[in-house]
Protein backbone atom coordinates (compact mmCIF):
# COMPACT_ATOMS: atom_id res chain seq x y z
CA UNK A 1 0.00 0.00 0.00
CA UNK A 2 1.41 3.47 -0.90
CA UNK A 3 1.67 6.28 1.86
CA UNK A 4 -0.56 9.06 0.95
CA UNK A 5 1.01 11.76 -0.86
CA UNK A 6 1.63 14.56 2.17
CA UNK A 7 4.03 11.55 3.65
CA UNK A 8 6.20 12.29 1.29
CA UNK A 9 9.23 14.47 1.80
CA UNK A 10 11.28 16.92 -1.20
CA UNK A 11 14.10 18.22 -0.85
CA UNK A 12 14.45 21.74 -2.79
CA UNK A 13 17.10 24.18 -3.34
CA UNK A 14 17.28 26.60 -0.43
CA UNK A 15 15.64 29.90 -1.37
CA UNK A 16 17.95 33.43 -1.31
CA UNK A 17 16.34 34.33 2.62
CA UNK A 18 17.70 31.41 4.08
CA UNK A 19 21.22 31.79 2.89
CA UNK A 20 21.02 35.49 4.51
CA UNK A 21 20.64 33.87 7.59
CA UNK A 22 23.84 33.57 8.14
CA UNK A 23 26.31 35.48 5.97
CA UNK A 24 29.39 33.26 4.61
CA UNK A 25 27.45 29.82 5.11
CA UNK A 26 28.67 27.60 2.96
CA UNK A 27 26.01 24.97 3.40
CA UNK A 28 22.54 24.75 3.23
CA UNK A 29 19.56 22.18 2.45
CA UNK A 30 16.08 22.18 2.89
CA UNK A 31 13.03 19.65 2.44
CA UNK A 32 9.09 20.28 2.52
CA UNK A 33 5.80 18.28 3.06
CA UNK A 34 2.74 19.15 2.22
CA UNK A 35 0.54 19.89 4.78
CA UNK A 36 -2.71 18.08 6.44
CA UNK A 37 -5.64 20.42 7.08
CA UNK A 38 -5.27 19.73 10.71
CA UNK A 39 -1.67 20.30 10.44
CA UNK A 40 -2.15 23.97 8.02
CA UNK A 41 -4.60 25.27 10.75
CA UNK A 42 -1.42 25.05 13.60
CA UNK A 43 1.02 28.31 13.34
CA UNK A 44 4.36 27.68 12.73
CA UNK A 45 5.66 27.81 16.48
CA UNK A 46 3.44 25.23 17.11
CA UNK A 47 4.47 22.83 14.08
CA UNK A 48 8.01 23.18 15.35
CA UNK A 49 7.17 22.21 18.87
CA UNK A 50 5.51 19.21 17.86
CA UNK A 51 7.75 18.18 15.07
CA UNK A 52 10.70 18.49 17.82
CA UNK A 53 8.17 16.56 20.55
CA UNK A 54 7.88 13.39 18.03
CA UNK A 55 11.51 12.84 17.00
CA UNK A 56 12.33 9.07 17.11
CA UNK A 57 14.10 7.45 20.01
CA UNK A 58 17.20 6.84 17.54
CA UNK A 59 17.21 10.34 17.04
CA UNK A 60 17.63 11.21 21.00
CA UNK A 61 19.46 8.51 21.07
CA UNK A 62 22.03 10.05 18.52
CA UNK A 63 22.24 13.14 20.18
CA UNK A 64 23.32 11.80 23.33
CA UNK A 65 26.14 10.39 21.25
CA UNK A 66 27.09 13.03 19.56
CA UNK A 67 27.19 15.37 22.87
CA UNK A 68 29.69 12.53 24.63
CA UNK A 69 32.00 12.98 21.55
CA UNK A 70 32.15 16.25 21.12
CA UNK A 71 32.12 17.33 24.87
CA UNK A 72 35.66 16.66 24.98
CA UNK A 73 36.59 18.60 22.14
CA UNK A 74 35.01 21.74 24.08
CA UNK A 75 31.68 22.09 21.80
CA UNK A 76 28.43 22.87 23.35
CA UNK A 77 26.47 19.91 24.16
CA UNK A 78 22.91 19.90 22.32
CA UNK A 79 21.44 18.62 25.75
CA UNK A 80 22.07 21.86 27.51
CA UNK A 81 20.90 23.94 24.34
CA UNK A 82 17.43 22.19 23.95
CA UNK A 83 13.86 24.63 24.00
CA UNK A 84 10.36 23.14 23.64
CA UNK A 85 11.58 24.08 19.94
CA UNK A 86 14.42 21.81 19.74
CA UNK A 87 16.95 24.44 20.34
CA UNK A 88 17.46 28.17 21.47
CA UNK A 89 14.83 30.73 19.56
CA UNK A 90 16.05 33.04 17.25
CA UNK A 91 12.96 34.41 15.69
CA UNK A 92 9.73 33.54 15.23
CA UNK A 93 7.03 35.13 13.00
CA UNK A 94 3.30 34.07 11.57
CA UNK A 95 4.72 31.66 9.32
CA UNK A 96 7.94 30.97 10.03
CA UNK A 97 10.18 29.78 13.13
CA UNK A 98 14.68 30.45 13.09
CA UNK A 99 16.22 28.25 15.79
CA UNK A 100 19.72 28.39 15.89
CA UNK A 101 22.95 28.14 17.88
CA UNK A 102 26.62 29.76 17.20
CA UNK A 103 29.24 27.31 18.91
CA UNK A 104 33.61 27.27 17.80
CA UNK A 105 33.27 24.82 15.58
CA UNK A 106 30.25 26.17 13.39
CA UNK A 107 27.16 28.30 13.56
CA UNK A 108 23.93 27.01 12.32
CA UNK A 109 20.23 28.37 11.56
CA UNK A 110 17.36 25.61 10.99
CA UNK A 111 14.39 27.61 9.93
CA UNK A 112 10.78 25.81 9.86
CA UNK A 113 8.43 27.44 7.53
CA UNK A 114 4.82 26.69 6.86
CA UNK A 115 3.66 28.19 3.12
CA UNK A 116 -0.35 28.32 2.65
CA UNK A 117 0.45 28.25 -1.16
CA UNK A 118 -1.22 25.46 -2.25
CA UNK A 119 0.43 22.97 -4.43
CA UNK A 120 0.56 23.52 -8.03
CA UNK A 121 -2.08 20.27 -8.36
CA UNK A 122 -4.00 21.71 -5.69
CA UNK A 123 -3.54 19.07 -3.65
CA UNK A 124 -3.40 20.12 -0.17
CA UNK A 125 -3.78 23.31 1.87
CA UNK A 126 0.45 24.02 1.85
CA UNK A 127 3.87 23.27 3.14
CA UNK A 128 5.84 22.95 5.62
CA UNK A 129 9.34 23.14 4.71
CA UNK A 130 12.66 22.83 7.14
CA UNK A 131 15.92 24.83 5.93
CA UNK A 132 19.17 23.95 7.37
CA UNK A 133 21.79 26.70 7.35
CA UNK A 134 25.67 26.30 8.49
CA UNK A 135 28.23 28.45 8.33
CA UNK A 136 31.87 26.50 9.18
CA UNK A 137 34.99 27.86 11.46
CA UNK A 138 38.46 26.34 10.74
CA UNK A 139 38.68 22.78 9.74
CA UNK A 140 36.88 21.07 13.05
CA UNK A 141 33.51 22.57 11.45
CA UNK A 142 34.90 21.26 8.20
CA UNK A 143 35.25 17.75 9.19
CA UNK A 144 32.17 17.90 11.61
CA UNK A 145 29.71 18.67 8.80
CA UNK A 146 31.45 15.95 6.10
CA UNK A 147 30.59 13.39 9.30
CA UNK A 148 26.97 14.21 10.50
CA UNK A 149 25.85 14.77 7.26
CA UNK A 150 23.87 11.50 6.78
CA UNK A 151 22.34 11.67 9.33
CA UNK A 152 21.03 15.26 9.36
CA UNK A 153 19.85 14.49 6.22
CA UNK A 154 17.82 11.44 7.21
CA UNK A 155 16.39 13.47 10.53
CA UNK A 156 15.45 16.27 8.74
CA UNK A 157 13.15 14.09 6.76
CA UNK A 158 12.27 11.86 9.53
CA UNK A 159 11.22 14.96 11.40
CA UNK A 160 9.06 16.11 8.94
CA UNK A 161 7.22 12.74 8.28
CA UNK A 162 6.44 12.36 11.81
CA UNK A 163 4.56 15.11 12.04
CA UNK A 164 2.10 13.66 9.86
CA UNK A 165 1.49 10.53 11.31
């Protein structure tokens, strides 16, 4: 049986706003689902909150990991950075959330928006769409990004999956 069609995730070229986030990044990704009508009638504080709330137990678990190998190293530890958001506030508008966190190694912006553009077939009431942006310091940033990269991607569209179940 197929999943229904707002199950699926996208990934799409980051738009112009989200590389301002954070002048000099040299990374950046983003992926989008389409919305339930449930989901569309939540603002976008509230879609992060609960996207955060339903992450996966491998996901935790993969934090905890990555905060006992880094500690040593003398990076922040995502455990002492987490919000009801997943991590500290930035901004947050109508439709659109910035969470971020600036540590030695790199700074980073993950931006949650929710678009009430409907899709081009009309099928659905919008999307949400997560936007990862990082901008690297010297070559411990470097090699940090080349090794979580899997993963982030796979969580980012975890995350957004979830959130439709």
């Amino acid at each position: 049986m197929q999943s229904p069609c707002w199950q699926h995730t996208e990934e799409i070229a980051p738009a112009p706003h989200h590389w301002a986030l954070l002048p000099g990044a040299a990374f950046a990704d983003s992926y989008r689902i389409r919305l339930t009508p449930q989901l569309a009638a939540m603002d976008t504080t509230e879609l992060t909150a609960r996207m955060m709330a339903a992450q996966p137990a491998w996901v935790s678990a993969l934090m905890q990991l990555r905060d006992r190998l880094v500690t040593p190293l003398g990076l922040k530890r995502a455990a002492d950075n987490r919000t009801p958001t997943g991590f500290p506030l930035i901004m947050a508008q109508a439709g659109r959330v910035v969470m971020g966190l600036d540590d030695s190694h790199l700074d980073f912006r993950l931006c949650v928006e929710k678009s009430d553009v409907q899709a081009a077939d009309n099928d659905g009431p919008g999307w949400l769409t997560i936007t990862t942006v990082v901008r690297t310091k010297r070559w411990l940033g470097r090699v940090y990004l080349a090794a979580i990269m899997p993963f982030h991607r796979l969580i980012a569209r975890t995350l957004l999956r979830n959130l439709t179940r």
